[in-house]
Coordinates of C-alpha atoms in Angstrom, one line a residue:
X25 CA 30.0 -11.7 38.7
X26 CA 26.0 -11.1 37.8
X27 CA 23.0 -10.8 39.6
X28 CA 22.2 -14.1 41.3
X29 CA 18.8 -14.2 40.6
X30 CA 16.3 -11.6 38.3
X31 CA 18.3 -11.4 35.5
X32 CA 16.6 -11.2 32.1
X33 CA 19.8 -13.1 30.9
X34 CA 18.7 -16.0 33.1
X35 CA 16.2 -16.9 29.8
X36 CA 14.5 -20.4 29.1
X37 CA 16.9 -20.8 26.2
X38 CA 20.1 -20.3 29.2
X39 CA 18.4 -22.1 31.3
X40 CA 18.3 -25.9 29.2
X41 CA 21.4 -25.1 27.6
X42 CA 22.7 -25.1 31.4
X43 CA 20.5 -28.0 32.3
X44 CA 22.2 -29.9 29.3
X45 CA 25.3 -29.3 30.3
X46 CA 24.8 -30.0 33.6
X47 CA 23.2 -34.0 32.6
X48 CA 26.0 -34.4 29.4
X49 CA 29.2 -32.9 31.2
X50 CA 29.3 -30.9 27.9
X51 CA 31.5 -27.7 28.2
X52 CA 30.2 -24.0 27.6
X53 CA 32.1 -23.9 24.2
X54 CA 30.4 -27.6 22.8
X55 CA 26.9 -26.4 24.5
X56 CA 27.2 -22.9 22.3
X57 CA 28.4 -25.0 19.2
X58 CA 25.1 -27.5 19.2
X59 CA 23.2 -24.7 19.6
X60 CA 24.2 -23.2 16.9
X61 CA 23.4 -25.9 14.4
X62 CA 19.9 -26.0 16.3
X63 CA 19.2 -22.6 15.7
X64 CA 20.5 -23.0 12.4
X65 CA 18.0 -25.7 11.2
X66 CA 14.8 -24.3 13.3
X67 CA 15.6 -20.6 11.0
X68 CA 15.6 -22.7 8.1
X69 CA 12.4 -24.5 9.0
X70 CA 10.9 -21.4 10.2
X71 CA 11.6 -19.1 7.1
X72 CA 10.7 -21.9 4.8
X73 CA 7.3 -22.2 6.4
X74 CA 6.8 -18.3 6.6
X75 CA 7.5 -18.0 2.8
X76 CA 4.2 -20.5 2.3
X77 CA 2.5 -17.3 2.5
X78 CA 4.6 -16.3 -1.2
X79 CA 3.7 -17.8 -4.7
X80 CA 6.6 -20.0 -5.0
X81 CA 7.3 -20.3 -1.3
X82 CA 10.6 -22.5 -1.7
X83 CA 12.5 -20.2 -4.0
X84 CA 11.6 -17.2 -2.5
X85 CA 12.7 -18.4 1.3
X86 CA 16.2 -19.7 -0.9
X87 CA 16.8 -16.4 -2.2
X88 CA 15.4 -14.4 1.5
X89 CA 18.4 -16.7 2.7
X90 CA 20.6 -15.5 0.6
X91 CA 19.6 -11.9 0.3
X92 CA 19.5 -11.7 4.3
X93 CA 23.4 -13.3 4.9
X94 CA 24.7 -11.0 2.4
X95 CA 23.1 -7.9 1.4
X96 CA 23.9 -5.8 4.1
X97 CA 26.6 -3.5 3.4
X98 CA 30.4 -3.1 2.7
X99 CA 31.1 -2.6 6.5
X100 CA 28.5 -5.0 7.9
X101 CA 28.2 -5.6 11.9
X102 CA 28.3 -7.9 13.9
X103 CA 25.6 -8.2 16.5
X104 CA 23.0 -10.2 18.0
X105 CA 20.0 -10.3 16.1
X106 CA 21.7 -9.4 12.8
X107 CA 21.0 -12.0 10.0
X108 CA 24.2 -11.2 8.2
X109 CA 27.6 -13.8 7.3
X110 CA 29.4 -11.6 8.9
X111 CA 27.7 -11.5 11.8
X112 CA 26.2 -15.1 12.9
X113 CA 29.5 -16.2 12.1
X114 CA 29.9 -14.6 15.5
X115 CA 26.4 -15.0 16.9
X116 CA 24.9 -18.4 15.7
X117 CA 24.7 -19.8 19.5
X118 CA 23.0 -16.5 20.9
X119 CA 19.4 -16.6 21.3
X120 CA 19.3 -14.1 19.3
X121 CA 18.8 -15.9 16.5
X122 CA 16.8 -18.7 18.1
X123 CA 14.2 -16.1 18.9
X124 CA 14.2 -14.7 15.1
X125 CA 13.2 -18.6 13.8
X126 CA 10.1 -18.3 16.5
X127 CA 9.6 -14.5 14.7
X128 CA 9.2 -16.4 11.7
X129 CA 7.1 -18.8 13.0
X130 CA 4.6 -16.6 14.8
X131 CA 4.3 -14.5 12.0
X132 CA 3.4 -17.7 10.2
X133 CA 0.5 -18.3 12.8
X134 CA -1.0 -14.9 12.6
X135 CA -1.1 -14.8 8.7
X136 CA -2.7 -18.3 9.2
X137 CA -5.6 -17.2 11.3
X138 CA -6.0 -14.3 9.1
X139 CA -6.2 -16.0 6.1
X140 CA -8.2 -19.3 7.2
X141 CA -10.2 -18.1 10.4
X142 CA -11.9 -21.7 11.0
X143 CA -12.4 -22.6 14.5
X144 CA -9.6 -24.7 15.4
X145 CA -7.4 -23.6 13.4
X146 CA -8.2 -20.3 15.3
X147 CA -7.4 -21.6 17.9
X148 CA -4.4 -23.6 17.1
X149 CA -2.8 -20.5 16.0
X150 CA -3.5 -18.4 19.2
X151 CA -1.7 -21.4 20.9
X152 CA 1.7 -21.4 18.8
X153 CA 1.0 -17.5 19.6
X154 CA 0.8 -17.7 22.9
X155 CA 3.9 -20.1 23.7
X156 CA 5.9 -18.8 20.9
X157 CA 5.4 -15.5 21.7
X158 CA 6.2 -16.3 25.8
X159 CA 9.8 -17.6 25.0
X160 CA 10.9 -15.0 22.1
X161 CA 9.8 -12.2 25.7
X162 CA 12.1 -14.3 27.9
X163 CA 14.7 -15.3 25.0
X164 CA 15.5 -12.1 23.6
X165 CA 13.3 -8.8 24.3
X166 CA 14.4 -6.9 21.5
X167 CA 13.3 -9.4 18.9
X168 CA 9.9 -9.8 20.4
X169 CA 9.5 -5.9 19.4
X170 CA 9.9 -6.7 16.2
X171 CA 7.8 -9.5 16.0
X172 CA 4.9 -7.3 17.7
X173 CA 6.2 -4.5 14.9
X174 CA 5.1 -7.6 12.3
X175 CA 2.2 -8.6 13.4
X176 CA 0.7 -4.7 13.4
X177 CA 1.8 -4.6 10.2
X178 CA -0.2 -7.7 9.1
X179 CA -2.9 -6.6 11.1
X180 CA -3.2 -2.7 9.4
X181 CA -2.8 -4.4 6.1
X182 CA -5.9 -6.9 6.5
X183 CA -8.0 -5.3 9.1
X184 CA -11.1 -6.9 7.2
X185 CA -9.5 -9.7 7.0
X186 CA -8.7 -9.9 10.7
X187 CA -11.9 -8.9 12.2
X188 CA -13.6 -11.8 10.2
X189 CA -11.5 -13.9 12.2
X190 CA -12.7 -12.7 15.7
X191 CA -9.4 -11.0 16.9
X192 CA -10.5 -11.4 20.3
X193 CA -9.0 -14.9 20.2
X194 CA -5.6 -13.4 19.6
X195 CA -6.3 -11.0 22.7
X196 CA -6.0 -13.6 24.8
X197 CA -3.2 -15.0 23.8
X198 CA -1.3 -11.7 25.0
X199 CA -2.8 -12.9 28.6
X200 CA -0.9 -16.3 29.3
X201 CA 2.2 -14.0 27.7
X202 CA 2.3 -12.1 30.2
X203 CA 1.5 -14.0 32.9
X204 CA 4.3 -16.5 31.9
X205 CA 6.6 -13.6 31.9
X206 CA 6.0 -12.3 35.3
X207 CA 6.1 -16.2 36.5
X208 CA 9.5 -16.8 35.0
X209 CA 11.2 -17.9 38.3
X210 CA 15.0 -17.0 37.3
X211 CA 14.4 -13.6 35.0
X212 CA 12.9 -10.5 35.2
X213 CA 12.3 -9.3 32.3
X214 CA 10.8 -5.8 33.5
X215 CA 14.3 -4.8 34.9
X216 CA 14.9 -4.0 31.3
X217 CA 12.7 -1.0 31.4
X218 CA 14.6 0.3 34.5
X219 CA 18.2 -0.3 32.5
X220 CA 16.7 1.5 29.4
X221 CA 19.6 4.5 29.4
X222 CA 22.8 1.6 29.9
X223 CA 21.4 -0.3 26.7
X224 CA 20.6 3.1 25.3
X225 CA 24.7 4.0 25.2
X226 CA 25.4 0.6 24.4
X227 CA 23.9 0.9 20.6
X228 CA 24.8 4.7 19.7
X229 CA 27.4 2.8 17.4
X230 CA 24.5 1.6 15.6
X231 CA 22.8 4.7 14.6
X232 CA 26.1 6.2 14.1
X233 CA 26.1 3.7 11.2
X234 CA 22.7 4.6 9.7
X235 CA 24.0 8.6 10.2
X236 CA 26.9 8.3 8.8
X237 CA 26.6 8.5 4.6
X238 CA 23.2 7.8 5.4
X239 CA 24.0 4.1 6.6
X240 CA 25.0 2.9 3.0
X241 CA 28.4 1.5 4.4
X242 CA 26.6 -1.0 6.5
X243 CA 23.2 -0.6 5.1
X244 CA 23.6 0.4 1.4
X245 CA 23.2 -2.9 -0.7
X246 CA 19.7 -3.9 1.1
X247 CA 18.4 -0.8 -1.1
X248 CA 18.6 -3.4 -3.9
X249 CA 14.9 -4.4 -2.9
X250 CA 13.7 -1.1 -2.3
X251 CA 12.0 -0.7 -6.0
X252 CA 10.4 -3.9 -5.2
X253 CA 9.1 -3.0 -2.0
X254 CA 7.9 -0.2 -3.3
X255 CA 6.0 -1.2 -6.3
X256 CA 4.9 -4.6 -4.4
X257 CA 1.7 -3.3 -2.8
X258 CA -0.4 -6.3 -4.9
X259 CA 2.2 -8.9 -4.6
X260 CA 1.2 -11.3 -1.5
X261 CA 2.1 -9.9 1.9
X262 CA 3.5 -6.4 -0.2
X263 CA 1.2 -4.2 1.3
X264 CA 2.3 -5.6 4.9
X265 CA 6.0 -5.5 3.8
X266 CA 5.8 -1.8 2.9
X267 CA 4.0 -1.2 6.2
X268 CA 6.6 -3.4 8.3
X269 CA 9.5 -1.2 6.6
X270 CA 7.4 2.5 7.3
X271 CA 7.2 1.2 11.0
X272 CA 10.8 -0.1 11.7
X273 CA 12.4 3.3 10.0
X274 CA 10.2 5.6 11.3
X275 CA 11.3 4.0 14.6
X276 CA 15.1 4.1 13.9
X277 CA 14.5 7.6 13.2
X278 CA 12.5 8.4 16.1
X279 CA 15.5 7.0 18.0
X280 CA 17.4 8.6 16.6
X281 CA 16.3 11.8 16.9
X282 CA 15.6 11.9 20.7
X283 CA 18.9 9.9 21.5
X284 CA 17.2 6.8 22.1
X285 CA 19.9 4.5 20.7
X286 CA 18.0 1.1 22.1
X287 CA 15.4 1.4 18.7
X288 CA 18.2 0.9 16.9
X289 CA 17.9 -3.0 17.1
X290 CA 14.7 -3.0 14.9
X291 CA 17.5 -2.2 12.0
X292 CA 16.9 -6.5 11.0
X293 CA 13.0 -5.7 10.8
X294 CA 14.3 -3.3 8.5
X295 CA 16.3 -4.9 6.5
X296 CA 14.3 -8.0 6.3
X297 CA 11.5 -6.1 4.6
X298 CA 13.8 -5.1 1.7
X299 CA 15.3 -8.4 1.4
X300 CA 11.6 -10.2 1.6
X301 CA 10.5 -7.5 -1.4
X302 CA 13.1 -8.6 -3.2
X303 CA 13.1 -12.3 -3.1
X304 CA 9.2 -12.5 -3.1
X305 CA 9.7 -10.3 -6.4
X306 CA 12.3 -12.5 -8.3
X307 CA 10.7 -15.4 -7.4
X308 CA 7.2 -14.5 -9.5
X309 CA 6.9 -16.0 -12.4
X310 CA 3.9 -14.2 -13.0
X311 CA 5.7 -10.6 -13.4
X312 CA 7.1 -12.0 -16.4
X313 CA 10.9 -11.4 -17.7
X314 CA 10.7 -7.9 -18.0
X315 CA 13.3 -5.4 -18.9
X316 CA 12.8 -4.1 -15.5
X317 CA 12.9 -7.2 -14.0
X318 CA 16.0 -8.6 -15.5
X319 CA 17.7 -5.1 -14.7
X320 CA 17.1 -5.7 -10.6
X321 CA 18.3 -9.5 -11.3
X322 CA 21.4 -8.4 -13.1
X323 CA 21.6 -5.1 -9.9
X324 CA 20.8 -7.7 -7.5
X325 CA 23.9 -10.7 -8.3
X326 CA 26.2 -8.1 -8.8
X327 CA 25.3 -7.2 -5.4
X328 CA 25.9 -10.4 -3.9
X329 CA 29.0 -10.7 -5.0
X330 CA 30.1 -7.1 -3.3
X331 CA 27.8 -8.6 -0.1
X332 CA 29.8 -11.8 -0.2
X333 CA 33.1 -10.0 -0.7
X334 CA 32.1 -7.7 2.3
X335 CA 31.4 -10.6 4.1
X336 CA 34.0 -12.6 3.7
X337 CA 35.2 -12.0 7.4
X338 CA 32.5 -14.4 8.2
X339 CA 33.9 -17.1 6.7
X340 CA 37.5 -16.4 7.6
X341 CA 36.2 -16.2 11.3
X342 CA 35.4 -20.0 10.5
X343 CA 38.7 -21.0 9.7
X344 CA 40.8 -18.6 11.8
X345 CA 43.2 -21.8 12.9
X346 CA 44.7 -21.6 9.3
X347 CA 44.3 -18.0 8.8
X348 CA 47.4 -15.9 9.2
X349 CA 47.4 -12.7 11.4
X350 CA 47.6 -10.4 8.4
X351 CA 44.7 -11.9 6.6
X352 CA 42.6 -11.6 10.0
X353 CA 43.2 -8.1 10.3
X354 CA 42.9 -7.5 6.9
X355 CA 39.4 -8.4 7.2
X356 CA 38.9 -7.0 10.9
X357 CA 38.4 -10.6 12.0
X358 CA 38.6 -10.4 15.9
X359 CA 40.2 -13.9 17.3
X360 CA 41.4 -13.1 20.9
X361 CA 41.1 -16.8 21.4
X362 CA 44.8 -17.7 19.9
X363 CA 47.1 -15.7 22.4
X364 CA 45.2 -16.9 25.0
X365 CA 44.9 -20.9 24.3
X366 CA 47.5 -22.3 26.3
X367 CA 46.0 -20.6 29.4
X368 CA 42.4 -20.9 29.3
X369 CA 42.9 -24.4 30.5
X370 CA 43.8 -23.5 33.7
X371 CA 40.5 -21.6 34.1
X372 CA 37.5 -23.9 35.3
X373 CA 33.3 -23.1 35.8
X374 CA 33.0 -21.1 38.6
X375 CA 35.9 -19.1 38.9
X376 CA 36.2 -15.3 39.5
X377 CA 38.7 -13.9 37.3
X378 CA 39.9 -10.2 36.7
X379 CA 41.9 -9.3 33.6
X380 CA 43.3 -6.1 32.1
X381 CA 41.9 -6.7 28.7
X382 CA 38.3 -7.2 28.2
X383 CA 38.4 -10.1 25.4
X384 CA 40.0 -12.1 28.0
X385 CA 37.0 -11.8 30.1
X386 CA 34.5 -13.2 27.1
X387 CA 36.5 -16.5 26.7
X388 CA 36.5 -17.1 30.8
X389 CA 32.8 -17.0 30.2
X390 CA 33.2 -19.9 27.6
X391 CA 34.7 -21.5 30.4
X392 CA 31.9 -21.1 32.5
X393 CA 33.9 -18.6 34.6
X394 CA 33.2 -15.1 36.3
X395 CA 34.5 -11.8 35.3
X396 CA 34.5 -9.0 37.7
X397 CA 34.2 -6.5 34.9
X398 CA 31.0 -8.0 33.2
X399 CA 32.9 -9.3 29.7
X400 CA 29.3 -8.5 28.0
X401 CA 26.5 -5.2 28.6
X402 CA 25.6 -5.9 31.5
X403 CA 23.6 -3.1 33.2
X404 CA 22.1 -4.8 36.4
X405 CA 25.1 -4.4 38.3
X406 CA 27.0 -1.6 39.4
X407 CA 29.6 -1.7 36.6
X408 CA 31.4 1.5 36.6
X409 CA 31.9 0.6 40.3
X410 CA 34.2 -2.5 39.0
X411 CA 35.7 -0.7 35.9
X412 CA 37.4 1.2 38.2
X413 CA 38.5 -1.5 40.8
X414 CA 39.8 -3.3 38.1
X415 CA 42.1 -0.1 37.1
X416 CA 43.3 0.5 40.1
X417 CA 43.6 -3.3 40.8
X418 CA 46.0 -3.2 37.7
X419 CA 47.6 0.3 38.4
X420 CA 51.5 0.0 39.2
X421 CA 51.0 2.5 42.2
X422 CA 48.4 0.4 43.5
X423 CA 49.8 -1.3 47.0
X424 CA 50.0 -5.3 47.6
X425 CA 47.0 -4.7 50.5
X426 CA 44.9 -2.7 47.9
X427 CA 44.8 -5.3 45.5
X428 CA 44.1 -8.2 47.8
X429 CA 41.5 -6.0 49.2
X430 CA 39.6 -6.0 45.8
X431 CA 40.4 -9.4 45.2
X432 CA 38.7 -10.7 48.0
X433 CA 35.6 -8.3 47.4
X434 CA 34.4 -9.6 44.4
X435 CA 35.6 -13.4 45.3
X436 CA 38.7 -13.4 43.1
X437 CA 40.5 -16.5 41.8
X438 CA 42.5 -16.1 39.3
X439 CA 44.4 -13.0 37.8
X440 CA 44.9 -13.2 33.6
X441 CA 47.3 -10.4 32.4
X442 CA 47.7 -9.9 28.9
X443 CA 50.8 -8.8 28.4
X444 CA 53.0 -11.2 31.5
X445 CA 53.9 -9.5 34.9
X446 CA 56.0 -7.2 32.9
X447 CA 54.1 -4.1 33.7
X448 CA 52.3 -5.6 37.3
X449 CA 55.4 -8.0 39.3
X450 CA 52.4 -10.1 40.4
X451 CA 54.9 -12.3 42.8
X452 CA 55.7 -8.8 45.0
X453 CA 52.6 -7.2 44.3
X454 CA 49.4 -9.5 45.2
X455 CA 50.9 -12.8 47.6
X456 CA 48.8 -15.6 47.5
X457 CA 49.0 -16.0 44.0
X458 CA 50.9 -18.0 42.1
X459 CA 52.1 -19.0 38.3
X460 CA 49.2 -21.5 36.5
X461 CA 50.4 -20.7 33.0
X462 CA 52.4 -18.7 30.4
X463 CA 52.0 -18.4 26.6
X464 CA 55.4 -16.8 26.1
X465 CA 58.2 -14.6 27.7
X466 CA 56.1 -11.5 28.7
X467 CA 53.3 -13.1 27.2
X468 CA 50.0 -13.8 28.8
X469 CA 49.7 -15.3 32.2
X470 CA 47.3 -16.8 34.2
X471 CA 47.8 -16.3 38.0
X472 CA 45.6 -18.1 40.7
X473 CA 44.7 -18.8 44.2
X474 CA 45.5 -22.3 45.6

């Protein structure tokens, strides 16, 4: 169970997904879904748009498409806010991803005012700006410091440009930002600063990767566009590319190097620099078919094809239901959905469940269920405090008052066990609680209150 109120998870994007849900009937799992293809088609729109600002704009946002799902690395993540296969196979209802199509398309407003500073289309843009910019702060705060690393970099790479186009105007559109922030009624989007160190721990894994053979396991075939980037300066938007990518490493680094793990999720800012190079490079006609150029195209397919091979989790994650064991292990596909199918029925919105195994705890949250162990990062409550109520609410010397004891703190309901009452005799050793469902003999079980 969260915080009831002042949580920056409590976002506008939560908040009408919840609303819809609550007018449709729709469940959490067909709410996630549609939001997926939404955010799906608003990236597309959103990238396709950016790439205006390229000389052909519509195949160089086909090939950013392509570049950015699989030109990541052998071992790619996946986590919120990363643009790869392999990773918004996983992630494509987060708001992760919804806030990276508004990146794209505040981006697109800046470059717009800098470009063609008339006065209402000055003002137009400080609009989009100013909403756009409002929901990617409440959506997801780690995106909105990358769009903010953007826009300085389209800012240092035009300051001529900019002041031409009175920049005050753009200053205000930072004021209704934050004003709408602090007004949010269900978030609180400061209590991030005070949770800095729990996110902190939460991506060491992540600079780990970039450490570790210098990151080229996860990382290395985005280097494919680094001869672009760096020899783009008098491409369009080169100059702000290689400025965007000098920002977002020197970042990492910085993280890196005084154990701030939290910077490592402006790796995407990163990576979409490279990626942008690229496809803004193999899209210009104008360079001409070069020996140097057809070398990168010839570099840059083979690379695909290793990206796509990488990958190819992703797409296995898509059809898990005819995907043997094996294969999903092969490809370190996690599905901890298909032991537990025949018991997640029996758990409904609202209730407060404690399980010994932590992906059980992420598919009561489809349900619209409580965990007592927070099933995702959740630093706002105390949850060391519950890690280890939940061991000793599993342990075998634990006594039948103990564990009702817990229960009734945190509200429980219902009691999953992952591998039956083999290890925890749940009819001696919590009363009150009785057999919903099995899967198989010493299988899991899902045990619940009247």
């Amino acid at each position: 169970m969260g915080a009831a109120d002042g949580s920056p998870y409590y976002s506008p994007y939560m908040v009408v997904l919840a609303a819809i849900g609550k007018l449709t009937g729709a469940s959490v799992r067909d709410l996630l879904e549609y939001a997926g293809l939404f955010n799906v088609v608003l990236l597309l729109v959103a990238v396709r748009r950016f790439c205006d600002h390229f000389r052909k704009a519509s195949l160089t946002a086909a090939l950013l498409l392509i570049f950015t799902l699989v030109l990541w690395g052998l071992h790619p993540r996946d986590w919120s806010g990363f643009l790869g296969l392999y990773s918004l196979s996983w992630t494509l209802g987060y708001p992760s991803l919804f806030a990276a199509a508004l990146m794209f398309l505040i981006w697109d407003a800046f470059l717009r005012f800098r470009e063609r500073p008339a006065e209402t289309q000055a003002w137009a843009a400080v609009a989009v700006v100013a909403v756009l910019g409002t929901l990617v702060v409440l959506v997801h705060p780690f995106t909105a410091v990358n769009t903010v690393l953007g826009l300085i970099a389209f800012a240092l790479a035009d300051l001529r440009g900019l002041l031409r186009g009175r920049p005050f105007r753009l200053a205000l559109a930072a004021v209704p930002v934050v004003a709408l922030v602090v007004l949010w009624p269900w978030s609180d989007v400061l209590s991030l600063f005070g949770a800095s160190g729990e996110f902190s721990s939460i991506h060491q894994v992540l600079i780990k990767d970039v450490i570790k053979d210098w990151g080229f396991f996860h990382y290395g075939l985005a280097l494919v566009g680094l001869p672009a980037l760096v020899t783009g300066g008098r491409r369009p938007l080169g100059r702000e590319l290689q400025i965007l990518f000098g920002l977002s490493v020197g970042l990492v680094a910085f993280g890196a190097a005084i154990g701030s793990y939290g910077f490592a999720r402006i790796i995407p800012v990163v990576m979409l620099s490279l990626h942008l190079a690229l496809a803004s490079y193999l899209a210009d006609r104008e360079v001409g078919w070069t020996v140097s150029r057809i070398a990168c195209a010839a570099v840059t397919v083979l690379a695909c094809a290793v990206g796509l091979y990488s990958n190819t989790g992703g797409l296995i994650r898509a059809y898990w239901g005819q995907v043997s064991r094996a294969d999903l292990k092969r490809w370190e596909v996690r599905n901890p959905a298909s032991r537990y199918d025949p018991i997640m029925s029996k758990i409904h919105g609202g209730d407060v469940v404690i399980s010994d195994d932590p992906w059980a705890g992420r598919l009561v949250n489809a349900k619209g269920g409580y965990t007592v162990v927070p099933a995702w990062p959740y630093p706002f409550v105390d949850e060391a405090v519950r890690i280890r109520d939940a061991k000793t609410f599993f342990a075998p010397s634990t006594t039948p008052q103990q564990r009702v004891a817990i229960a009734d703190r945190y509200h429980v309901t219902c009691v999953i066990l992952s591998h039956g009452d083999s290890v925890l005799p749940i009819r001696q050793a919590l009363p009150g609680f009785s057999l919903k469902a099995r899967t198989w003999r010493n299988g899991a079980s899902v045990w619940c209150r009247p």
